Structures are given as C-alpha cells and as structure tokens.
Amino acid sequence: MSARGAEERSAERARILRAERTAALARRGAAQAARPATRYLVCACGPERYGLSIAVAAQVLPIQVLPMRPCTPVPGAVPALIGLAALSGRMVGVLGLARALGRGIGDPGPDGHLVALKGTAQPVALAVDRVLGVASVDDEVVEPPSAAGGMGGEAVSGYCPAGAEGAALGDFLVLDLARLLRRALP
Amino acid sequence: MSISIGKRILLGFVAVTVVIVALGLYAIGQIGVVRDTTDAIVSRDLAMARQFDDLANKARDMGLMRRNAVIAVLTRKTDAQEINRALDGWRGAAGDADGIFTSLNRSAESYAENATSPARAAIWKRLAQNIADTAAQFRQLRTASEAQISAITARDADAVEARNEEINRQQEAVLRGIDRGRDVLDEGIVAGQRAVQGVYESSRLSILGTLAACALLSILVTILISRAVVRPLSIVMDFVERVGSGDLSGALPARGNDEIARLSRTLNAMVGGLAELARTNRAATADLNAAAAEIRASAQEQAASVEEQFAAVQETAATVDEITHSGAQITKRAGEVIATAKATAQTSRQGLRAVADTAKAMDAIREQAEAVAGNIVTLSEKTQAIGDIIETVNDISERTHLLALNAAIEAAAAGESGRSFAVVAAEMKQLADQAKAATVQVRGILGEIQRGINTSVMLTEEAVKRAATGKTRSDTTQRTIEEISARVEENVQTFQQIVASTNQQQLGIEQVMGALQNIRQASQQTAAGTREVEAASANLTELAQALMALAERYRH
C-alpha cells in the first residue's frame, strides 16, 4: 500500500518537473529574442548577496575538498589575501570577498566555496560563504551604483532588485571584478 | 598644755589633799599642845592645892594639939602620958609641915623655871615668895611653940599663959599666909586657863586660815578643771546632741593630745562611721524595702498559685475518679480488641497470599518491559543507520550543486552552443537543491524519531525500575504483613497484660486518691502559711518604710 503510494508520488513529482522544464524552455526562447541579458554567479557573503559575472569564473569548488593544507597564510601580504592554495597544480591566491569589500564579518568556514577566476594577471580565487546559483538578468533591470547605496563601495557596479525577471535567488549587488581586484591587490 | 586632764585633776586633788593633811597634822599638834598645857596646869596646880590643904590641916592640927596641951596644963591634969602624946603628935605634925613647906618651895621654883607662860612664871615666883615668907613665920611659930611646950613640960602654967597670946597671933599669921598662897595659886589657875585659851585661839585662827586657803585652792583647782574639762566637754556634748538629733555632717576640732582631743578624734571617726553606716543603712533599707515588696508580691503570687494548686488537686481527684471508671471500660474493650486481633491475624494471612501473587505479576511486567527496551534500542540503531544514509545523500546533493554550477560556467564559456547545456545544468542544480531540502526534512523527522525513541527508552527504563520498585514494595508489604501478624499476636498477649495491669492500676489509683487527700490538706496548710507570709511581708514593708523614715533623719 505505502510502496504504491510512494511510487505514485514520485511519478507525480516527475510529471511536475517535466512540466516546469517545458515552461522554462518556452520562456527562454521568448526572452532571449527580446533583450540582451547577463548571467551572474550569485554568492552569499554574510547577510549580503553579490553577483559576479559568470564570464570571469573558471570553476566553483568547496573549500574543504582542497588538499591537506587548504590555505597557507602569507606573511606581509595585503589584508584581503587569506593565503595561498594549490589548485589543479597551480598556486592560487585566495582572496576573502568580505575582506576585499572591507566588510568586517570574518572569513568563510570550512563548508564555504571558492570561485576560481580567469582572465586575471595572476591566478586568484574568491572565498565566499556559498555560491547560491546562476541568475540571468536583463541589463536594463540592473540599476546604477549610485542607487545601490554604496554597499561594497566602489567595487559595486550595480544593483539587481528582487522580483526582477531571472533574479529568483533574491536581490544582489553586481560586482565589478576589475575594480575589486585593483582595490584588493594594489 | 600637754598635761592630760587626768593628771591635772590628780595634781589638783594631790595639792588639796596635801593641804588638808598638813592642816590635820597641825590641828593634831595644837590639840596636843592644849592637852599638854592642860595636863601640866591640872597636875601642878592640883598637887600644889592638895599640899596647901595638907599644910593648912597640919597647921590647924598643931594649933589644936597645942591648945589641948595648954588646956590640960591649965586644968591641972596630971596625966603626963596624955600630954606627952599630944606633944609628940605636935612635933610630928610640925616636921611634916616643915617638909611640906620645903616641897612646896621646891616645886614652885621648878615650875617657875619651866612655866607655860610668863604670867604663870610670875605667879609661880610670887607663890614661891609667899611660901618662903609663910615658912619663916611658921618657923617663928614653931620656935615660940617650942618654948611654950617646954613650959608645958615644966608644968609652968604662967609661962604657958604668957606665951599663949603671942603664939595664937603667930598661928593666925601662918594661916593667913597659907590662905594667901591659895589665892596666888588660884590666880595661877586662872592664868593657866588663859594660856590654854590663847593656845586655843591661835590654833583656831591658824586652822581657819588654812581651811580658807584650802577652800581657795579647791576653788582654783575646780576652776582650772572646769576650764580644762567642762568647756570642751560642753562643746563635745553639743556635738553629740547634734549627732543624736541626726546631724552627722559636722566634725569636732581635734588639736592637742589630751583626752578631749582623743575623744574628739574618736567621735569624729565614730561620726564618720555613723555617716557611712547611715548611708549603707539607707541603701540597705531601700534594698530591704524593695525586697519586702518583692516578697509580698511573691507571697501573693504564691497564694494565687496555691489556690490554683488546690483547684488542680480537685480536678485531679475528679480525673482519677474518671480514670477508675475508664479502667473498667478498658478491661472490657481489651477483651473485644483481643477478639478483633484474632480476626485480623486471619485476614493478614489472606493478605500474604495476595501479596505473593502481586510480586509474581510485577516480575512478569518487568521482563516484558525489558524486552520492549531491547526492541527500542534496536530501532534506535536502525534510525542511526538511516541518518548515515541521509548524510550521504546530502553530500551527494552538495556535490551535484557544485557540479551544476561548474556546468553552468562551462556552458557560459561555450557560448551559444552551450545554451542547452546551461539549461540542463540549471535543472540539475534545481534537483540537487530539492534533494538537499528533502534531506533536511528527513533529518528533522529523524531527529524527532530519535527524541521519541530516547523518551521511550527512558519511559521503558522507568517502567522497569517501577516494576522492580513494585516488586520490592510487594516484598516489603509481605514482610510488613508478616510483621503485622506477629504484632497482632503480640498485641493479643499485650492486651491480656493490659487487662492485668488495669486491675493493678485500680489498686494504684486508690492509693493515689489517698495521696491526693494528703496533698489537699498540705495545700490548705500551705495557703495558711502563705497568708502568714503575706502578713509578715506587709509588716516587713511597713518596717522597711519606718526604717527609711528613720534613715532619712540622718543628714550626712
């Protein structure tokens, strides 16, 4: 009796998933045709969420799956640099996003995530509390930084309010990586 | 002056006594002088007067004898013997008279030499002269008489007659001389009386003077003693009167070293002691007053308590009477209790069997509860395994999440050709998120299951413990009921003893009644004694107040 009930519930769930997927696929085609959009990796850092253009991300990986010594502190380094880590055989500098933004809320714990960046002068990874997901937002929706209230300072280039199309993960601040790195790694 | 008053008085009396003794000795001496003088006058004058008398008698006898002889001759008597006898007598008398004259003359001269006064000496000389003259006349008379006697012898009457006139005349002259001598002697006696009178007068004057001096001396001594003794003594007397009237504040001046000063010092010390005594006395009297009041209050309390005691004794007597009645009821009830106790013993044996059954049932309950506990532990282990599985699923969903992210990144890197892949990656991520949410729910449910299991384990353990406790209590109950049975048996014996004891108690209560009677009499006596104590304490209080008033007299 209960086995049959579970079987019925899984069948129902699969049906709902398929229907949602179909609807999403149908929306995608229509939206893309209408306006240009940018995809962001939405990261949680303390109580705030920050959006990072997916184009600069190379890889997302958990902090705890790094080798034995996940982060080696570097004496005399800039304040934003947590330390050095070996990533895929390369030495990568790990920047704390909270440190880089000047937010005094501490480094991410062992269940945090690292976002390896590409296109930078030296190999860099950003340590965040969690990468929540990918948000595809129209460029028109993103408000200029003057309206963002300066949360994160000059490294913030815009604000995506909640309720905007594609911002299902809630509102977030859009980070300008180049400015962030200039500020963190002078 | 440092001479003590006693010595002063002694000195005064010694002086007075010495004067008096001297006066007495002097008076005795004067009395001796008077007596000696009187003796001398009396012995000398009387002897002289007696000799004068003898002389006069002799002269008269001679005249008489001569006249008788003359008469005999003239009458011619012839009796020669009678005449001769008269003549011999005459001659003898003449010799005696001559001797007396000699003796008188010698005595007068010797008296004149050691007379008591010049007057007496003159008298004695005149007397001696008179005696000498008279003796000369007597010798003439004798000579003439001798001649007549010769005539008589010759019987010559004429010659006798012729001479008779002459002889008579001479004899008269002699007798007159003797009378004159007597007169002189009388003058001497008067002079002697005067001398004695003079001695007496001088002695009286001197004794009176000495007496006056003695009286003056006594008055002087008395004044001195008065000054030395009476005035200070009056001061002391005034002080003592003040002390007697209660003034203890003063003090006597105590200078010098005599008796008054010593008396003053002693009195000062005594008054000081009296003042101290008065203070102490006043304090002690106040204490005594307070104590008497306390005693009185205590006596009144005691009287009240004695009355209470009396009432209590009455109540006790009534109670003991009730006890006597209730003792009989106790005996009756004890018999009933014995019967009831035997029934109780029967009931408790039935209770023992029931308790044994209960203990067996408790053991069964405990075994079942232990089995339930084992099953629950097994269930808990299974739940732990489910938790492990859920952890694994969670891990998988986390990895899937990252994988979907990386897939999205790769799809973005692939550009337009990766667009479909991006959709698949998004679906994957959504599935991974849903799986993660499901694991969270399962984990919550598992937590609740675990808590329920823990509660069940605790409850089961509690049930086991309670079953064990019930078993223990059943055992205890069993032992208790056994003890109750034994006690009931004992109670039966005890009640039988109670019946016997109650009978003895009745006897004892009769003795108690007698004792209560004695106590009642004693209480009455005590009440009487308490009343006396109360009266005595009232007297004591009055006495203490009188003492207080008395002590108030003394100022200090």
Short mmCIF file of N, CA, C and O in Angstrom, two decimals, chain A residues 35-94:
data_model
loop_
_atom_site.label_atom_id
_atom_site.label_comp_id
_atom_site.label_asym_id
_atom_site.label_seq_id
_atom_site.Cartn_x
_atom_site.Cartn_y
_atom_site.Cartn_z
N ARG A 35 15.54 40.80 -25.31
CA ARG A 35 16.54 41.76 -24.79
C ARG A 35 17.84 41.03 -24.49
O ARG A 35 17.84 39.83 -24.21
N PRO A 36 18.97 41.81 -24.46
CA PRO A 36 20.24 41.19 -24.05
C PRO A 36 20.27 41.00 -22.53
O PRO A 36 19.72 41.80 -21.79
N ALA A 37 20.89 39.87 -22.13
CA ALA A 37 20.94 39.53 -20.69
C ALA A 37 22.34 39.10 -20.31
O ALA A 37 23.13 38.73 -21.17
N THR A 38 22.66 39.24 -18.99
CA THR A 38 23.96 38.82 -18.46
C THR A 38 23.71 37.76 -17.40
O THR A 38 22.74 37.83 -16.64
N ARG A 39 24.59 36.75 -17.33
CA ARG A 39 24.43 35.68 -16.34
C ARG A 39 25.41 35.94 -15.17
O ARG A 39 26.56 36.24 -15.38
N TYR A 40 24.90 35.85 -14.06
CA TYR A 40 25.71 36.13 -12.85
C TYR A 40 25.75 34.90 -11.98
O TYR A 40 24.77 34.16 -11.86
N LEU A 41 26.95 34.71 -11.35
CA LEU A 41 27.03 33.74 -10.24
C LEU A 41 26.66 34.50 -8.95
O LEU A 41 27.31 35.49 -8.60
N VAL A 42 25.56 34.07 -8.34
CA VAL A 42 25.13 34.79 -7.11
C VAL A 42 25.79 34.11 -5.88
O VAL A 42 25.62 32.92 -5.67
N CYS A 43 26.59 34.92 -5.14
CA CYS A 43 27.34 34.37 -3.99
C CYS A 43 26.85 35.03 -2.70
O CYS A 43 26.59 36.23 -2.67
N ALA A 44 26.74 34.20 -1.68
CA ALA A 44 26.37 34.74 -0.35
C ALA A 44 27.64 35.09 0.40
O ALA A 44 28.59 34.32 0.43
N CYS A 45 27.66 36.33 0.94
CA CYS A 45 28.81 36.76 1.77
C CYS A 45 28.23 37.47 2.98
O CYS A 45 27.83 38.62 2.92
N GLY A 46 28.14 36.71 4.11
CA GLY A 46 27.44 37.26 5.27
C GLY A 46 25.97 37.39 4.94
O GLY A 46 25.40 36.53 4.25
N PRO A 47 25.34 38.45 5.35
CA PRO A 47 23.91 38.63 5.06
C PRO A 47 23.65 39.14 3.65
O PRO A 47 22.50 39.18 3.22
N GLU A 48 24.74 39.54 2.93
CA GLU A 48 24.54 40.14 1.60
C GLU A 48 24.76 39.11 0.51
O GLU A 48 25.37 38.06 0.73
N ARG A 49 24.17 39.42 -0.64
CA ARG A 49 24.42 38.59 -1.84
C ARG A 49 25.09 39.47 -2.88
O ARG A 49 24.74 40.65 -3.02
N TYR A 50 26.08 38.88 -3.59
CA TYR A 50 26.80 39.62 -4.63
C TYR A 50 26.75 38.81 -5.91
O TYR A 50 26.88 37.58 -5.88
N GLY A 51 26.55 39.50 -6.98
CA GLY A 51 26.54 38.84 -8.28
C GLY A 51 27.87 39.04 -9.03
O GLY A 51 28.37 40.16 -9.09
N LEU A 52 28.43 37.94 -9.55
CA LEU A 52 29.73 38.00 -10.26
C LEU A 52 29.49 37.46 -11.67
O LEU A 52 28.87 36.39 -11.84
N SER A 53 29.90 38.23 -12.60
CA SER A 53 29.65 37.80 -14.00
C SER A 53 30.24 36.41 -14.21
O SER A 53 31.36 36.12 -13.80
N ILE A 54 29.41 35.56 -14.82
CA ILE A 54 29.82 34.16 -14.96
C ILE A 54 31.01 34.04 -15.92
O ILE A 54 31.73 33.06 -15.92
N ALA A 55 31.23 35.11 -16.70
CA ALA A 55 32.29 35.02 -17.71
C ALA A 55 33.67 35.02 -17.07
O ALA A 55 34.62 34.50 -17.65
N VAL A 56 33.79 35.62 -15.81
CA VAL A 56 35.11 35.68 -15.20
C VAL A 56 35.36 34.47 -14.32
O VAL A 56 36.44 34.31 -13.77
N ALA A 57 34.32 33.59 -14.12
CA ALA A 57 34.51 32.43 -13.24
C ALA A 57 35.07 31.28 -14.02
O ALA A 57 34.64 31.02 -15.14
N ALA A 58 36.07 30.63 -13.44
CA ALA A 58 36.64 29.47 -14.07
C ALA A 58 36.10 28.19 -13.46
O ALA A 58 35.84 27.22 -14.16
N GLN A 59 35.87 28.18 -12.17
CA GLN A 59 35.47 26.93 -11.50
C GLN A 59 34.93 27.26 -10.12
O GLN A 59 35.31 28.25 -9.50
N VAL A 60 33.98 26.45 -9.68
CA VAL A 60 33.49 26.56 -8.28
C VAL A 60 33.85 25.27 -7.57
O VAL A 60 33.62 24.18 -8.11
N LEU A 61 34.44 25.38 -6.41
CA LEU A 61 34.79 24.15 -5.69
C LEU A 61 34.74 24.42 -4.16
O LEU A 61 34.86 25.57 -3.74
N PRO A 62 34.46 23.38 -3.42
CA PRO A 62 34.34 23.59 -1.96
C PRO A 62 35.70 23.78 -1.29
O PRO A 62 36.70 23.25 -1.76
N ILE A 63 35.72 24.57 -0.26
CA ILE A 63 36.98 24.82 0.45
C ILE A 63 37.50 23.55 1.09
O ILE A 63 38.69 23.25 1.07
N GLN A 64 36.59 22.71 1.58
CA GLN A 64 37.03 21.56 2.37
C GLN A 64 37.60 20.46 1.50
O GLN A 64 38.24 19.55 2.03
N VAL A 65 37.37 20.48 0.18
CA VAL A 65 37.93 19.40 -0.64
C VAL A 65 39.32 19.76 -1.14
O VAL A 65 39.92 19.00 -1.88
N LEU A 66 39.87 20.92 -0.75
CA LEU A 66 41.24 21.24 -1.10
C LEU A 66 42.18 20.29 -0.41
O LEU A 66 41.81 19.65 0.59
N PRO A 67 43.42 20.20 -0.89
CA PRO A 67 44.38 19.29 -0.23
C PRO A 67 44.64 19.70 1.22
O PRO A 67 44.17 20.71 1.71
N MET A 68 45.51 18.90 1.85
CA MET A 68 45.71 18.85 3.30
C MET A 68 45.72 20.22 3.97
O MET A 68 45.00 20.47 4.92
N ARG A 69 46.53 21.10 3.38
CA ARG A 69 46.55 22.45 3.99
C ARG A 69 45.83 23.38 3.05
O ARG A 69 46.36 23.83 2.05
N PRO A 70 44.59 23.63 3.31
CA PRO A 70 43.78 24.34 2.33
C PRO A 70 44.31 25.72 2.03
O PRO A 70 44.29 26.15 0.88
N CYS A 71 44.78 26.46 3.02
CA CYS A 71 45.18 27.84 2.80
C CYS A 71 46.41 28.14 3.63
O CYS A 71 46.35 28.01 4.87
N THR A 72 47.50 28.52 2.97
CA THR A 72 48.72 28.83 3.70
C THR A 72 48.84 30.33 3.85
O THR A 72 48.90 31.05 2.86
N PRO A 73 48.83 30.86 5.03
CA PRO A 73 48.94 32.32 5.19
C PRO A 73 50.26 32.83 4.71
O PRO A 73 51.28 32.15 4.83
N VAL A 74 50.24 34.01 4.12
CA VAL A 74 51.46 34.64 3.60
C VAL A 74 51.80 35.83 4.47
O VAL A 74 50.97 36.72 4.64
N PRO A 75 53.00 35.80 5.05
CA PRO A 75 53.37 36.94 5.90
C PRO A 75 53.60 38.19 5.08
O PRO A 75 54.13 38.12 3.97
N GLY A 76 53.15 39.29 5.58
CA GLY A 76 53.37 40.57 4.93
C GLY A 76 52.47 40.81 3.76
O GLY A 76 52.71 41.74 2.98
N ALA A 77 51.45 39.98 3.53
CA ALA A 77 50.58 40.15 2.37
C ALA A 77 49.58 41.25 2.61
O ALA A 77 49.46 41.77 3.73
N VAL A 78 48.81 41.59 1.55
CA VAL A 78 47.77 42.61 1.67
C VAL A 78 46.67 42.05 2.55
O VAL A 78 46.53 40.84 2.66
N PRO A 79 45.86 42.91 3.15
CA PRO A 79 44.85 42.41 4.11
C PRO A 79 43.82 41.49 3.45
O PRO A 79 43.32 40.59 4.09
N ALA A 80 43.51 41.69 2.18
CA ALA A 80 42.45 40.91 1.57
C ALA A 80 42.88 39.48 1.30
O ALA A 80 42.05 38.60 1.10
N LEU A 81 44.17 39.20 1.31
CA LEU A 81 44.68 37.87 0.93
C LEU A 81 44.64 36.96 2.15
O LEU A 81 45.30 37.20 3.15
N ILE A 82 43.81 35.90 2.06
CA ILE A 82 43.75 34.94 3.17
C ILE A 82 45.01 34.10 3.16
O ILE A 82 45.61 33.85 4.20
N GLY A 83 45.43 33.69 2.00
CA GLY A 83 46.63 32.87 1.90
C GLY A 83 46.77 32.31 0.48
O GLY A 83 46.12 32.78 -0.44
N LEU A 84 47.65 31.30 0.39
CA LEU A 84 47.89 30.67 -0.91
C LEU A 84 47.36 29.25 -0.86
O LEU A 84 47.45 28.60 0.17
N ALA A 85 46.80 28.76 -1.98
CA ALA A 85 46.30 27.40 -2.05
C ALA A 85 46.73 26.78 -3.38
O ALA A 85 46.92 27.49 -4.38
N ALA A 86 46.92 25.43 -3.26
CA ALA A 86 47.28 24.72 -4.50
C ALA A 86 46.01 24.27 -5.18
O ALA A 86 45.18 23.58 -4.58
N LEU A 87 45.82 24.67 -6.44
CA LEU A 87 44.57 24.37 -7.14
C LEU A 87 44.92 23.86 -8.54
O LEU A 87 45.50 24.59 -9.35
N SER A 88 44.60 22.58 -8.72
CA SER A 88 44.89 21.94 -10.01
C SER A 88 46.34 22.13 -10.40
O SER A 88 46.67 22.45 -11.54
N GLY A 89 47.24 22.02 -9.36
CA GLY A 89 48.66 22.08 -9.64
C GLY A 89 49.19 23.48 -9.79
O GLY A 89 50.34 23.66 -10.16
N ARG A 90 48.37 24.48 -9.55
CA ARG A 90 48.84 25.86 -9.63
C ARG A 90 48.69 26.53 -8.27
O ARG A 90 47.82 26.17 -7.50
N MET A 91 49.58 27.53 -8.03
CA MET A 91 49.47 28.32 -6.82
C MET A 91 48.45 29.42 -7.05
O MET A 91 48.59 30.20 -8.00
N VAL A 92 47.44 29.41 -6.27
CA VAL A 92 46.37 30.39 -6.44
C VAL A 92 46.28 31.23 -5.16
O VAL A 92 46.25 30.69 -4.04
N GLY A 93 46.20 32.54 -5.34
CA GLY A 93 45.97 33.41 -4.18
C GLY A 93 44.49 33.44 -3.82
O GLY A 93 43.67 33.68 -4.69
N VAL A 94 44.18 33.18 -2.57
CA VAL A 94 42.78 33.15 -2.13
C VAL A 94 42.46 34.48 -1.47
O VAL A 94 43.05 34.86 -0.46
#
